[in-house]
């Protein structure tokens, strides 16, 4: 970075040195063209339609090349349009131009195509004597025919038919015939002559020339060409009727209809339907002309014609594909244009992104599926464990109830034994009456049934049962639970009261699990009642309708729950009992939650109350309102 | 006074109660049944001999509580506990509170009858001892206050002279009152008087 101070020093030095530098420059440039630093005026004379695609491209390249040299040039254009007018206006045009450019300085002249050069040669002394001229796109033969002139140089143009033919034969090795298409203008005819010279080197090929036909007629002709024909399209600027065309458009018309590939030697043909050909770059040509113009403006023009750009093989991938021509048969350095990029080539980064996204997504999905499977397996394992745990906890409940269960079974057994004994004694003593014996037998049967009922209930509680979801009546489950705990309540001298006031008492769930909850809560209530005075050894089991289902409340009149214990009450392994495992309430909660319900605990004025709320089943039998996932 | 011997059964289980009643009746016992402890307490107190067959686990007051209540009310019937399950802790408590037996249901006939027979024997013995005590107390009631003082000092082992000094009366008066005490209590000598005095002390 140059600091401002440095700029100041440099600037001052430049100011001081300026006169010296200027003097030195004057001495070093004795033949400086007077116009080097000013705007130069260049006249472009085109012999044909200046808007032919090729000339437009060349012109643009030429002007760009000049502009790159920081040289300002005013470009002027004079089309002679010999194609349409021929030589008729030649003389009068010269007079006109003399008048037109009177007093206008012309620093260089560019002559495009043979007619322009011809016009210049004939009228330069009259029009622009001594002004350097550069010709472009002139037949080499014509250029060579002119006497050497230091003020005239340029780029001859020759279509490379020889190379084009070699390319065509490489692609169609079996071809025996060449059809040459040409227009009938002088320009066309001189190109055609060049083509024929090239064809002469292939005596084995039958040559047919279609000349002076309109593109449409030629198109019809080509539509019926047999396989194995090489079509060599020369130029077509005018047909025999004098109608003027653009070669490029003519080629497009007939190539579209052709059954066989069309070859040619002109840059602008590529993309218009040309299969392949040896062409020179028009842009390159334009730049070379531009360079000659610069030399002319600088007064350093040479007399020798400049070298035109070398022709290169160019092919159109679409046409090759259309005619089934193998790209591999082209010369190695051949430039194949219009290669249809594959989807991946055209949208490579989008494709990459999509592929990445898909990959990521697939990976994610796979991971999720795997996770789901693992979780499922874990859940199944967990569910199995929970079933075992539920069963174990029921066994534990049963263990707690051993005393009362034994009592409950032994009660009827005792009665049976006593009755049988009484009957035996009565029979032995001979005092037995028939009615009394019948009564005794009836009592024995009833007690027997009573004992088996107890065992049945116990088995239901203890059985390792499959999780069954069904419509169940909460009231019935409570009734069963109270029955199972009846003896235990008696043993502990606890009064059990029920107030089953809920009107909709059906839920959808597992009766044994629900029973387990009720029994668990009731035993807890019994425990809370132990050691209390007689009238406080009461447990109240009630139901009520709730907005979100049916409520089951189990209330005791014991010591209540310590406030610090309330939050942890339903945690696993939390217990306030000396011999408790701390699983009862946590199991109760897991069952309740699996049934879509809630369980809460609270202290009352006296004692504690547990409240279980479960969603009720729809009234219609069967059809569950929701799918439950039971533990 | 030859009141009938009654076996009282308190059990909340209708079926078992009826069966026991049948069985004991067939075995020749007089039986009264009660469905709860409360029912038993509300019935006229059983004065006559007998025993109590009590279910340990009942709603409301339990068998043990009834046993305690009976003790407070002066009902001294021997108690046999029946239980559906060999609840050791309850059994120990019952026996400590004076139960004569503790049976587990279902009970075999012989075990039950033996227990009842033993309970009735205990009851009879208690009654006999209670009636002897009451006769002794009646005799003691006949003593004058001065004679009771003399009895106390005699039993304490004092000589007549010492008693006279202690009470501030003449030695002859002590002698005559001592003779009165022995006559009223039916004691032949001083040693017998001491035994009677000890029995009195334990009876009151």
Coordinates of N, CA, C and O in Angstrom, one line a residue, chain A residues 355-500:
Chain A
X355 N -29.0 -35.6 -3.0 CA -28.5 -36.9 -2.6 C -28.1 -36.9 -1.1 O -28.4 -37.8 -0.3
X356 N -27.4 -35.8 -0.7 CA -27.0 -35.6 0.7 C -28.3 -35.6 1.6 O -28.3 -36.3 2.6
X357 N -29.3 -34.8 1.2 CA -30.5 -34.8 2.0 C -31.2 -36.1 2.1 O -31.6 -36.5 3.2
X358 N -31.2 -36.8 0.9 CA -31.9 -38.1 0.9 C -31.1 -39.1 1.8 O -31.7 -39.8 2.6
X359 N -29.7 -39.0 1.7 CA -28.9 -39.8 2.5 C -29.1 -39.6 3.9 O -29.3 -40.5 4.7
X360 N -29.1 -38.3 4.3 CA -29.3 -37.9 5.7 C -30.6 -38.4 6.2 O -30.8 -38.9 7.3
X361 N -31.6 -38.2 5.3 CA -33.0 -38.6 5.6 C -33.1 -40.1 5.9 O -33.6 -40.6 6.8
X362 N -32.5 -40.8 4.9 CA -32.6 -42.3 5.0 C -31.9 -42.7 6.3 O -32.4 -43.6 7.0
X363 N -30.7 -42.1 6.5 CA -30.0 -42.4 7.7 C -30.8 -42.2 8.9 O -30.9 -43.0 9.8
X364 N -31.4 -41.0 8.9 CA -32.3 -40.6 10.1 C -33.4 -41.6 10.2 O -33.7 -42.1 11.3
X365 N -34.0 -41.9 9.1 CA -35.2 -42.9 9.1 C -34.7 -44.2 9.7 O -35.3 -44.8 10.6
X366 N -33.5 -44.7 9.1 CA -33.0 -45.9 9.6 C -32.7 -45.9 11.1 O -33.1 -46.8 11.8
X367 N -32.1 -44.8 11.5 CA -31.8 -44.7 12.9 C -33.1 -44.7 13.7 O -33.1 -45.4 14.8
X368 N -34.1 -44.0 13.2 CA -35.3 -43.9 14.0 C -36.0 -45.3 14.1 O -36.5 -45.7 15.1
X369 N -35.9 -46.0 12.9 CA -36.6 -47.3 12.9 C -35.8 -48.2 13.9 O -36.5 -48.9 14.6
X370 N -34.5 -48.1 13.8 CA -33.7 -48.9 14.7 C -34.0 -48.6 16.2 O -34.3 -49.5 17.0
X371 N -34.1 -47.3 16.4 CA -34.4 -46.8 17.8 C -35.8 -47.3 18.2 O -36.0 -47.8 19.3
X372 N -36.7 -47.2 17.2 CA -38.1 -47.7 17.5 C -38.1 -49.1 17.9 O -38.8 -49.6 18.8
X373 N -37.3 -49.9 17.0 CA -37.3 -51.3 17.3 C -36.7 -51.6 18.7 O -37.3 -52.4 19.4
X374 N -35.6 -50.9 18.9 CA -35.0 -51.2 20.2 C -35.9 -50.8 21.4 O -36.1 -51.5 22.4
X375 N -36.6 -49.6 21.2 CA -37.5 -49.1 22.2 C -38.6 -50.1 22.4 O -39.0 -50.4 23.5
X376 N -39.1 -50.6 21.2 CA -40.2 -51.5 21.2 C -39.8 -52.8 22.1 O -40.5 -53.2 22.9
X377 N -38.6 -53.3 21.7 CA -38.1 -54.5 22.4 C -38.0 -54.2 23.9 O -38.4 -54.9 24.8
X378 N -37.4 -53.0 24.2 CA -37.3 -52.6 25.6 C -38.6 -52.5 26.3 O -38.8 -52.9 27.4
X379 N -39.6 -51.9 25.5 CA -40.9 -51.7 26.1 C -41.6 -53.1 26.3 O -42.2 -53.3 27.4
X380 N -41.4 -54.0 25.4 CA -41.9 -55.3 25.6 C -41.3 -56.0 26.8 O -42.0 -56.6 27.6
X381 N -39.9 -55.8 26.9 CA -39.3 -56.4 28.0 C -39.8 -55.8 29.3 O -40.1 -56.5 30.3
X382 N -39.9 -54.5 29.2 CA -40.4 -53.7 30.4 C -41.8 -54.2 30.8 O -42.1 -54.4 31.9
X383 N -42.6 -54.3 29.7 CA -44.0 -54.7 30.0 C -44.0 -56.1 30.6 O -44.8 -56.3 31.6
X384 N -43.2 -57.0 30.1 CA -43.1 -58.3 30.7 C -42.7 -58.2 32.2 O -43.3 -58.8 33.1
X385 N -41.7 -57.4 32.4 CA -41.3 -57.2 33.8 C -42.3 -56.6 34.7 O -42.5 -57.0 35.8
X386 N -43.1 -55.7 34.1 CA -44.1 -55.0 34.9 C -45.2 -56.0 35.2 O -45.8 -56.0 36.3
X387 N -45.5 -56.9 34.2 CA -46.5 -57.9 34.5 C -46.0 -58.8 35.7 O -46.8 -59.1 36.6
X388 N -44.7 -59.1 35.6 CA -44.2 -60.0 36.7 C -44.2 -59.2 38.0 O -44.6 -59.8 39.0
X389 N -43.9 -57.9 37.9 CA -43.9 -57.1 39.1 C -45.3 -57.0 39.7 O -45.5 -57.2 40.9
X390 N -46.3 -56.8 38.8 CA -47.7 -56.7 39.3 C -48.1 -58.0 40.0 O -48.7 -58.0 41.0
X391 N -47.6 -59.1 39.3 CA -48.0 -60.4 39.9 C -47.3 -60.6 41.3 O -47.9 -61.0 42.2
X392 N -46.0 -60.2 41.3 CA -45.3 -60.3 42.5 C -45.9 -59.5 43.6 O -46.0 -59.9 44.8
X393 N -46.4 -58.3 43.2 CA -47.0 -57.4 44.2 C -48.3 -58.0 44.7 O -48.7 -57.8 45.8
X394 N -49.0 -58.7 43.8 CA -50.3 -59.4 44.2 C -50.0 -60.5 45.2 O -50.7 -60.7 46.1
X395 N -48.9 -61.2 44.9 CA -48.5 -62.3 45.8 C -48.1 -61.7 47.1 O -48.5 -62.3 48.2
X396 N -47.5 -60.5 47.1 CA -47.2 -59.9 48.4 C -48.4 -59.5 49.2 O -48.5 -59.7 50.4
X397 N -49.4 -59.0 48.4 CA -50.7 -58.7 49.0 C -51.3 -59.9 49.6 O -51.7 -59.9 50.8
X398 N -51.3 -61.0 48.9 CA -51.8 -62.3 49.4 C -51.1 -62.7 50.6 O -51.7 -63.2 51.6
X399 N -49.7 -62.5 50.6 CA -49.0 -62.8 51.8 C -49.4 -62.1 53.0 O -49.6 -62.6 54.1
X400 N -49.7 -60.8 52.8 CA -50.2 -60.0 53.9 C -51.5 -60.5 54.4 O -51.9 -60.3 55.5
X401 N -52.3 -61.0 53.4 CA -53.6 -61.4 53.8 C -53.7 -62.9 54.3 O -54.8 -63.4 54.6
X402 N -52.5 -63.5 54.4 CA -52.5 -64.9 54.8 C -53.4 -65.2 56.0 O -54.3 -66.1 55.9
X403 N -53.3 -64.4 57.0 CA -54.0 -64.7 58.3 C -55.5 -64.6 58.0 O -56.3 -65.5 58.4
X404 N -55.9 -63.6 57.3 CA -57.4 -63.4 57.1 C -57.9 -64.4 56.1 O -59.0 -64.9 56.2
X405 N -57.1 -64.8 55.1 CA -57.5 -65.8 54.2 C -57.7 -67.1 54.9 O -58.7 -67.8 54.7
X406 N -56.7 -67.5 55.7 CA -56.8 -68.7 56.4 C -58.1 -68.7 57.3 O -58.8 -69.7 57.3
X407 N -58.3 -67.6 57.9 CA -59.5 -67.5 58.7 C -60.8 -67.7 57.9 O -61.6 -68.4 58.3
X408 N -60.7 -67.1 56.7 CA -61.9 -67.1 55.9 C -62.2 -68.5 55.4 O -63.3 -68.9 55.2
X409 N -61.1 -69.3 55.2 CA -61.3 -70.7 54.7 C -61.6 -71.6 55.9 O -62.5 -72.5 55.8
X410 N -60.9 -71.3 57.0 CA -61.1 -72.2 58.1 C -62.5 -72.0 58.8 O -63.0 -72.9 59.4
X411 N -63.1 -70.9 58.6 CA -64.4 -70.6 59.2 C -65.4 -71.7 58.6 O -66.0 -72.4 59.4
X412 N -65.6 -71.7 57.3 CA -66.5 -72.7 56.8 C -66.0 -74.2 57.1 O -66.9 -75.0 57.3
X413 N -64.7 -74.4 57.0 CA -64.2 -75.7 57.3 C -64.6 -76.1 58.7 O -65.0 -77.3 59.0
X414 N -64.4 -75.2 59.6 CA -64.7 -75.5 61.0 C -66.2 -75.8 61.1 O -66.6 -76.7 61.9
X415 N -67.0 -75.0 60.4 CA -68.5 -75.2 60.5 C -68.8 -76.6 60.0 O -69.6 -77.3 60.6
X416 N -68.2 -77.0 58.9 CA -68.5 -78.3 58.3 C -68.1 -79.4 59.3 O -68.9 -80.3 59.5
X417 N -66.9 -79.2 59.8 CA -66.5 -80.3 60.8 C -67.4 -80.4 62.0 O -67.8 -81.5 62.3
X418 N -67.8 -79.2 62.5 CA -68.7 -79.3 63.7 C -70.0 -79.9 63.3 O -70.6 -80.7 64.1
X419 N -70.6 -79.5 62.1 CA -71.8 -80.0 61.7 C -71.8 -81.5 61.5 O -72.7 -82.3 62.0
X420 N -70.7 -82.0 60.8 CA -70.6 -83.4 60.6 C -70.5 -84.1 61.9 O -71.1 -85.2 62.1
X421 N -69.7 -83.6 62.8 CA -69.5 -84.2 64.1 C -70.8 -84.3 64.9 O -71.2 -85.3 65.5
X422 N -71.6 -83.1 64.9 CA -72.9 -83.1 65.5 C -73.8 -84.2 65.0 O -74.4 -85.0 65.7
X423 N -73.8 -84.3 63.6 CA -74.6 -85.3 63.0 C -74.2 -86.7 63.5 O -75.1 -87.5 63.8
X424 N -72.9 -86.9 63.5 CA -72.4 -88.2 63.9 C -72.8 -88.6 65.3 O -73.4 -89.7 65.6
X425 N -72.7 -87.6 66.2 CA -73.1 -87.8 67.6 C -74.6 -88.1 67.7 O -75.0 -89.0 68.5
X426 N -75.3 -87.3 66.9 CA -76.8 -87.5 67.0 C -77.2 -88.8 66.5 O -78.1 -89.5 67.0
X427 N -76.5 -89.3 65.4 CA -76.8 -90.6 64.9 C -76.5 -91.7 65.9 O -77.3 -92.6 66.1
X428 N -75.3 -91.5 66.5 CA -74.9 -92.5 67.5 C -75.8 -92.6 68.6 O -76.1 -93.7 69.1
X429 N -76.3 -91.4 69.0 CA -77.2 -91.4 70.2 C -78.6 -91.8 69.9 O -79.4 -92.1 70.7
X430 N -78.9 -91.9 68.6 CA -80.2 -92.4 68.1 C -81.3 -91.3 68.3 O -82.4 -91.6 68.1
X431 N -80.8 -90.1 68.6 CA -81.8 -89.0 68.8 C -82.1 -88.2 67.6 O -82.8 -87.2 67.6
X432 N -81.5 -88.6 66.5 CA -81.5 -87.8 65.3 C -82.9 -87.7 64.7 O -83.5 -88.8 64.5
X433 N -83.3 -86.5 64.3 CA -84.5 -86.4 63.5 C -84.1 -86.1 62.1 O -83.1 -85.4 61.8
X434 N -85.0 -86.5 61.2 CA -84.7 -86.5 59.8 C -84.5 -85.0 59.3 O -83.6 -84.7 58.6
X435 N -85.4 -84.1 59.7 CA -85.4 -82.7 59.3 C -84.1 -82.1 59.8 O -83.4 -81.3 59.0
X436 N -83.7 -82.4 61.0 CA -82.4 -81.8 61.5 C -81.2 -82.3 60.7 O -80.3 -81.5 60.4
X437 N -81.2 -83.5 60.3 CA -80.1 -84.1 59.5 C -80.0 -83.4 58.2 O -79.0 -83.0 57.7
X438 N -81.2 -83.2 57.6 CA -81.3 -82.5 56.3 C -80.7 -81.1 56.4 O -80.0 -80.6 55.6
X439 N -81.1 -80.4 57.5 CA -80.6 -79.0 57.7 C -79.1 -79.0 57.9 O -78.4 -78.2 57.3
X440 N -78.6 -80.0 58.6 CA -77.2 -80.1 58.8 C -76.4 -80.3 57.5 O -75.5 -79.6 57.2
X441 N -77.0 -81.2 56.7 CA -76.4 -81.5 55.4 C -76.4 -80.2 54.5 O -75.4 -79.9 53.8
X442 N -77.5 -79.5 54.5 CA -77.7 -78.3 53.7 C -76.6 -77.3 54.1 O -75.9 -76.6 53.3
X443 N -76.4 -77.2 55.5 CA -75.4 -76.2 56.0 C -74.0 -76.6 55.5 O -73.2 -75.8 55.2
X444 N -73.8 -77.9 55.6 CA -72.4 -78.4 55.2 C -72.2 -78.0 53.7 O -71.1 -77.5 53.4
X445 N -73.2 -78.3 52.9 CA -73.0 -78.0 51.5 C -72.7 -76.5 51.3 O -71.8 -76.0 50.5
X446 N -73.5 -75.6 52.0 CA -73.4 -74.2 51.8 C -72.0 -73.7 52.2 O -71.3 -72.9 51.6
X447 N -71.5 -74.3 53.3 CA -70.2 -73.9 53.8 C -69.1 -74.4 52.9 O -68.1 -73.7 52.7
X448 N -69.3 -75.5 52.3 CA -68.3 -76.0 51.3 C -68.2 -75.1 50.2 O -67.1 -74.7 49.7
X449 N -69.4 -74.6 49.7 CA -69.4 -73.7 48.6 C -68.7 -72.4 49.0 O -68.0 -71.7 48.2
X450 N -68.9 -72.0 50.2 CA -68.3 -70.7 50.7 C -66.8 -70.8 50.6 O -66.1 -69.9 50.2
X451 N -66.3 -72.0 51.1 CA -64.8 -72.1 51.1 C -64.3 -72.1 49.7 O -63.3 -71.5 49.4
X452 N -65.0 -72.8 48.8 CA -64.5 -72.8 47.4 C -64.5 -71.5 46.8 O -63.7 -71.1 45.9
X453 N -65.5 -70.7 47.2 CA -65.6 -69.3 46.6 C -64.4 -68.5 47.0 O -63.9 -67.7 46.2
X454 N -64.0 -68.6 48.3 CA -62.9 -67.9 48.8 C -61.6 -68.3 47.9 O -60.9 -67.5 47.5
X455 N -61.5 -69.6 47.7 CA -60.3 -70.1 47.0 C -60.4 -69.5 45.5 O -59.3 -69.1 45.0
X456 N -61.6 -69.5 45.0 CA -61.7 -69.0 43.6 C -61.2 -67.6 43.5 O -60.5 -67.2 42.7
X457 N -61.7 -66.8 44.5 CA -61.3 -65.3 44.5 C -59.8 -65.2 44.6 O -59.2 -64.4 44.0
X458 N -59.3 -66.0 45.5 CA -57.9 -65.9 45.8 C -57.1 -66.3 44.5 O -56.1 -65.7 44.2
X459 N -57.6 -67.3 43.8 CA -56.9 -67.8 42.6 C -56.9 -66.7 41.6 O -55.9 -66.5 40.9
X460 N -58.0 -66.0 41.5 CA -58.1 -64.9 40.5 C -57.1 -63.8 40.9 O -56.4 -63.3 40.0
X461 N -56.9 -63.6 42.1 CA -56.0 -62.6 42.6 C -54.5 -63.0 42.3 O -53.7 -62.2 41.9
X462 N -54.3 -64.3 42.5 CA -52.9 -64.8 42.5 C -52.5 -65.2 41.1 O -51.3 -65.3 40.8
X463 N -53.5 -65.6 40.2 CA -53.1 -66.2 39.0 C -52.3 -65.2 38.2 O -52.5 -64.0 38.2
X464 N -51.3 -65.8 37.5 CA -50.5 -65.0 36.5 C -51.4 -64.9 35.3 O -51.5 -65.9 34.5
X465 N -52.0 -63.8 35.1 CA -53.0 -63.7 34.1 C -52.6 -62.8 32.9 O -51.7 -62.0 33.1
X466 N -53.1 -63.2 31.8 CA -52.8 -62.3 30.6 C -53.6 -61.0 30.8 O -54.7 -61.0 31.3
X467 N -52.9 -60.0 30.3 CA -53.5 -58.7 30.4 C -54.8 -58.7 29.6 O -54.7 -58.9 28.4
X468 N -55.9 -58.4 30.2 CA -57.1 -58.5 29.4 C -57.8 -57.1 29.6 O -58.0 -56.6 30.6
X469 N -58.2 -56.6 28.4 CA -58.9 -55.3 28.5 C -60.4 -55.7 28.2 O -60.7 -56.3 27.2
X470 N -61.2 -55.2 29.0 CA -62.6 -55.5 28.8 C -63.4 -54.4 29.5 O -62.9 -53.6 30.3
X471 N -64.7 -54.4 29.3 CA -65.6 -53.4 29.9 C -65.8 -54.0 31.3 O -66.3 -55.1 31.5
X472 N -65.5 -53.2 32.3 CA -65.7 -53.7 33.6 C -66.4 -52.7 34.5 O -66.3 -51.5 34.3
X473 N -67.1 -53.2 35.5 CA -67.9 -52.4 36.4 C -67.0 -52.1 37.6 O -66.7 -53.1 38.3
X474 N -66.7 -50.9 37.8 CA -65.9 -50.5 38.9 C -66.5 -51.0 40.3 O -65.8 -51.4 41.2
X475 N -67.8 -50.9 40.3 CA -68.5 -51.2 41.5 C -68.4 -52.7 41.8 O -68.2 -53.1 43.0
X476 N -68.4 -53.5 40.8 CA -68.2 -54.9 41.0 C -66.8 -55.3 41.5 O -66.6 -56.1 42.4
X477 N -65.9 -54.6 40.9 CA -64.5 -54.8 41.3 C -64.3 -54.4 42.8 O -63.7 -55.1 43.6
X478 N -64.9 -53.3 43.2 CA -64.8 -52.8 44.6 C -65.5 -53.9 45.5 O -65.0 -54.2 46.5
X479 N -66.7 -54.4 45.0 CA -67.4 -55.4 45.8 C -66.5 -56.6 46.0 O -66.4 -57.1 47.2
X480 N -65.8 -57.1 45.0 CA -65.0 -58.2 45.1 C -63.8 -58.0 46.0 O -63.5 -58.8 46.9
X481 N -63.3 -56.8 45.9 CA -62.1 -56.4 46.7 C -62.5 -56.4 48.2 O -61.8 -56.9 49.1
X482 N -63.7 -55.8 48.5 CA -64.2 -55.7 49.8 C -64.4 -57.1 50.4 O -64.1 -57.4 51.5
X483 N -64.9 -58.0 49.5 CA -65.1 -59.4 49.9 C -63.8 -60.1 50.3 O -63.7 -60.8 51.3
X484 N -62.8 -59.9 49.4 CA -61.5 -60.5 49.7 C -60.9 -60.0 51.0 O -60.3 -60.8 51.7
X485 N -61.1 -58.7 51.2 CA -60.5 -58.1 52.4 C -61.4 -58.2 53.7 O -61.0 -57.7 54.7
X486 N -62.6 -58.8 53.5 CA -63.5 -58.9 54.6 C -62.9 -59.5 55.9 O -63.0 -59.0 57.0
X487 N -62.3 -60.7 55.7 CA -61.7 -61.4 56.8 C -60.6 -60.6 57.4 O -60.4 -60.5 58.6
X488 N -59.8 -60.0 56.5 CA -58.6 -59.2 57.0 C -59.2 -58.0 57.8 O -58.6 -57.7 58.9
X489 N -60.2 -57.4 57.3 CA -60.8 -56.3 58.1 C -61.3 -56.8 59.5 O -61.1 -56.1 60.5
X490 N -61.9 -57.9 59.5 CA -62.4 -58.5 60.8 C -61.2 -58.7 61.7 O -61.2 -58.5 62.9
X491 N -60.1 -59.3 61.1 CA -58.9 -59.7 61.9 C -58.4 -58.4 62.5 O -57.9 -58.4 63.6
X492 N -58.4 -57.4 61.7 CA -57.8 -56.1 62.2 C -58.8 -55.3 62.9 O -58.5 -54.1 63.3
X493 N -60.1 -55.8 63.0 CA -61.1 -55.1 63.6 C -61.3 -53.7 63.0 O -61.5 -52.7 63.7
X494 N -61.3 -53.7 61.7 CA -61.6 -52.4 60.9 C -62.9 -52.6 60.2 O -63.2 -53.6 59.7
X495 N -63.7 -51.5 60.3 CA -65.0 -51.5 59.7 C -64.8 -51.0 58.3 O -64.3 -49.9 58.1
X496 N -65.4 -51.7 57.3 CA -65.3 -51.2 55.9 C -66.7 -50.8 55.5 O -67.6 -51.5 55.7
X497 N -66.8 -49.5 55.1 CA -68.0 -49.0 54.6 C -67.9 -48.7 53.1 O -66.9 -48.2 52.7
X498 N -69.0 -48.9 52.4 CA -68.9 -48.5 51.0 C -70.1 -47.5 50.7 O -71.1 -47.7 51.2
X499 N -69.8 -46.6 49.8 CA -70.8 -45.7 49.3 C -70.6 -45.6 47.8 O -69.9 -44.7 47.3
X500 N -71.2 -46.5 47.0 CA -70.9 -46.5 45.6 C -72.0 -45.7 44.9 O -73.0 -46.2 44.4

